[in-house]
Coordinates of C-alpha atoms in Angstrom, one line a residue:
M1 CA -1.5 -61.0 -7.2
P2 CA 1.2 -59.3 -5.1
V3 CA 3.5 -61.0 -2.6
V4 CA 2.1 -60.0 0.8
A5 CA 3.6 -61.0 4.1
D6 CA 2.8 -59.9 7.6
I7 CA 5.6 -60.4 10.0
E8 CA 4.7 -60.5 13.7
V9 CA 7.6 -60.4 16.1
A10 CA 6.6 -62.1 19.3
G11 CA 8.5 -62.7 22.6
L12 CA 10.1 -59.3 22.8
K13 CA 8.8 -58.4 26.2
E14 CA 11.9 -56.5 27.2
L15 CA 11.9 -54.5 24.0
E16 CA 8.2 -53.9 24.3
A17 CA 8.6 -52.5 27.8
R18 CA 11.4 -50.2 26.7
L19 CA 9.4 -48.9 23.8
L20 CA 6.6 -48.1 26.2
E21 CA 9.0 -45.9 28.2
L22 CA 9.5 -43.8 25.0
D23 CA 6.7 -41.6 23.9
A24 CA 4.4 -42.9 21.2
V25 CA 5.9 -40.9 18.3
A26 CA 9.5 -41.8 19.0
G27 CA 8.5 -45.5 19.5
K28 CA 6.7 -45.6 16.1
R29 CA 9.6 -43.8 14.4
L30 CA 11.9 -46.3 15.9
L31 CA 9.8 -49.3 14.8
T32 CA 9.5 -47.9 11.2
R33 CA 13.3 -47.3 11.0
A34 CA 14.1 -50.8 12.3
T35 CA 11.6 -52.3 9.9
R36 CA 13.0 -50.5 6.9
R37 CA 16.6 -51.4 7.8
S38 CA 15.7 -55.1 8.4
L39 CA 14.2 -55.2 4.9
L40 CA 17.3 -54.0 3.1
P41 CA 18.7 -57.5 2.5
L42 CA 15.3 -58.3 0.8
R43 CA 15.7 -55.3 -1.4
R44 CA 19.3 -56.1 -2.3
Q45 CA 18.3 -59.7 -3.3
A46 CA 15.3 -58.5 -5.3
V47 CA 17.5 -55.9 -7.2
A48 CA 20.1 -58.7 -7.9
N49 CA 17.3 -61.0 -9.2
A50 CA 15.8 -58.2 -11.3
R51 CA 19.2 -57.3 -12.8
S52 CA 19.9 -60.9 -13.9
G53 CA 16.7 -61.1 -16.0
S54 CA 16.7 -57.6 -17.4
R55 CA 18.3 -55.9 -20.4
S56 CA 17.9 -52.3 -19.3
G57 CA 18.1 -52.6 -15.5
A58 CA 15.3 -50.1 -15.1
L59 CA 13.1 -52.4 -13.1
A60 CA 16.0 -53.2 -10.7
E61 CA 16.7 -49.5 -10.4
A62 CA 13.1 -48.8 -9.4
I63 CA 13.0 -51.3 -6.5
K64 CA 12.8 -49.4 -3.2
V65 CA 11.8 -49.9 0.4
V66 CA 8.8 -47.6 1.0
T67 CA 6.9 -46.7 4.1
V68 CA 3.1 -46.5 3.6
T69 CA 0.2 -45.5 5.7
P70 CA -0.7 -48.4 8.1
K71 CA -4.1 -49.9 7.9
A72 CA -6.3 -50.3 11.0
G73 CA -4.7 -52.6 13.6
E74 CA -1.2 -52.2 12.1
T75 CA 1.6 -50.3 13.8
V76 CA 4.0 -49.9 10.9
A77 CA 3.6 -50.7 7.2
V78 CA 6.5 -51.0 4.8
Q79 CA 6.6 -52.3 1.2
V80 CA 9.5 -53.5 -0.9
G81 CA 9.0 -53.5 -4.7
P82 CA 9.3 -51.4 -7.8
K83 CA 8.3 -47.8 -7.3
K84 CA 6.3 -46.6 -10.3
K85 CA 7.6 -43.0 -10.3
D86 CA 11.2 -43.7 -9.5
R87 CA 13.2 -41.1 -11.4
R88 CA 16.4 -43.1 -11.8
G89 CA 14.6 -46.2 -13.0
L90 CA 12.5 -44.2 -15.4
A91 CA 15.5 -42.4 -16.8
V92 CA 17.3 -45.6 -17.4
H93 CA 14.2 -47.1 -19.1
N94 CA 13.7 -44.0 -21.3
V95 CA 17.3 -43.8 -22.4
F96 CA 17.7 -47.5 -23.0
Y97 CA 14.5 -47.9 -25.1
G98 CA 14.5 -44.4 -26.6
R99 CA 11.0 -43.7 -25.3
R100 CA 9.2 -41.2 -23.2
R101 CA 7.3 -43.2 -20.6
K102 CA 5.8 -41.8 -17.4
G103 CA 6.4 -44.7 -15.0
I104 CA 7.8 -48.1 -14.4
F105 CA 4.5 -49.8 -14.4
Y106 CA 5.4 -53.4 -15.5
G107 CA 6.9 -55.0 -12.4
H108 CA 3.9 -57.2 -11.7
L109 CA 3.9 -58.3 -15.4
V110 CA 7.5 -59.4 -15.1
E111 CA 6.9 -61.1 -11.8
F112 CA 3.8 -63.1 -12.7
G113 CA 3.7 -63.2 -16.5
F114 CA 0.9 -62.1 -18.8
T115 CA -1.0 -62.9 -21.9
A116 CA -0.1 -60.7 -24.9
R117 CA -3.1 -59.8 -27.0
G118 CA -3.3 -58.7 -30.6
R119 CA -2.0 -60.4 -33.7
A120 CA 0.7 -62.4 -31.9
A121 CA -1.4 -63.5 -28.9
R122 CA 0.7 -65.6 -26.7
K123 CA 1.3 -66.4 -23.0
V124 CA 4.5 -64.7 -21.7
P125 CA 5.8 -66.6 -18.7
G126 CA 6.8 -64.7 -15.6
R127 CA 10.3 -64.2 -14.4
P128 CA 9.9 -63.9 -10.7
F129 CA 12.4 -61.6 -9.0
L130 CA 10.6 -60.6 -5.7
Q131 CA 9.2 -64.0 -4.6
P132 CA 12.7 -65.8 -4.8
A133 CA 14.2 -62.9 -2.9
W134 CA 11.6 -63.2 -0.2
D135 CA 12.1 -66.9 0.0
A136 CA 15.9 -66.4 0.4
T137 CA 15.7 -63.7 3.0
R138 CA 12.5 -64.4 5.0
A139 CA 14.2 -66.4 7.8
A140 CA 16.8 -63.7 8.6
I141 CA 14.4 -60.7 8.6
P142 CA 12.9 -61.1 12.2
A143 CA 16.3 -61.7 13.7
E144 CA 17.7 -58.7 12.0
F145 CA 14.7 -56.6 13.1
R146 CA 15.3 -57.7 16.7
R147 CA 19.0 -56.8 16.5
I148 CA 18.5 -53.4 15.0
L149 CA 15.7 -52.5 17.4
G150 CA 17.7 -53.7 20.4
Q151 CA 20.7 -51.6 19.3
A152 CA 18.5 -48.5 18.8
I153 CA 16.9 -48.9 22.3
D154 CA 20.3 -49.4 23.9
R155 CA 21.6 -46.3 22.2
I156 CA 18.5 -44.3 23.4
A157 CA 19.1 -45.6 27.0
R158 CA 22.8 -44.6 26.9
R159 CA 21.9 -41.1 25.7
A160 CA 19.2 -40.7 28.3
A161 CA 21.7 -41.8 31.0
Q162 CA 24.2 -39.2 29.8
R163 CA 21.7 -36.4 29.8
S164 CA 20.2 -37.1 33.2
P165 CA 22.0 -35.3 36.1
T166 CA 23.7 -37.5 38.6
T167 CA 23.9 -36.7 42.3
E168 CA 27.1 -38.7 42.7
G169 CA 30.0 -36.5 43.7
L170 CA 27.9 -33.6 44.9
V171 CA 28.4 -32.3 48.5
D172 CA 25.4 -31.6 50.7
P173 CA 25.4 -28.1 52.2

């Protein structure tokens, strides 16, 4: 079962009003960019956790922040986790183990554990790397999101002010 969390940022009426001033496409891009940047500490912590419990480092190399298609009712959807087809992670895995695999497909098995079948049937315990990272960074993510979004909106407002013509200093004919 994946670690799923919905973050709702409430109480940002000023930011919301400024986003409405932008067109819909620019506002959505801005929200996506702010969301991705605010999740970078989660990614860094997950990579550090995955490296500590790994021999090859392939799983840690495959952890990315990925923008996905939002479901109905969602504005922005971003995921943090191992990307199956990550080239660098896959190359590290293939070189380290001397194999030719097509993807890093085992992130959920490492996170949650599994039951090995066959002659040596046994329960392999999980070594969580994503859940502890989420627990360590979850409190700081909304504040970081607000800070990044506020900076971006202020930057857009400054640029708009620089571009708009001013009538100050002009002489009436």
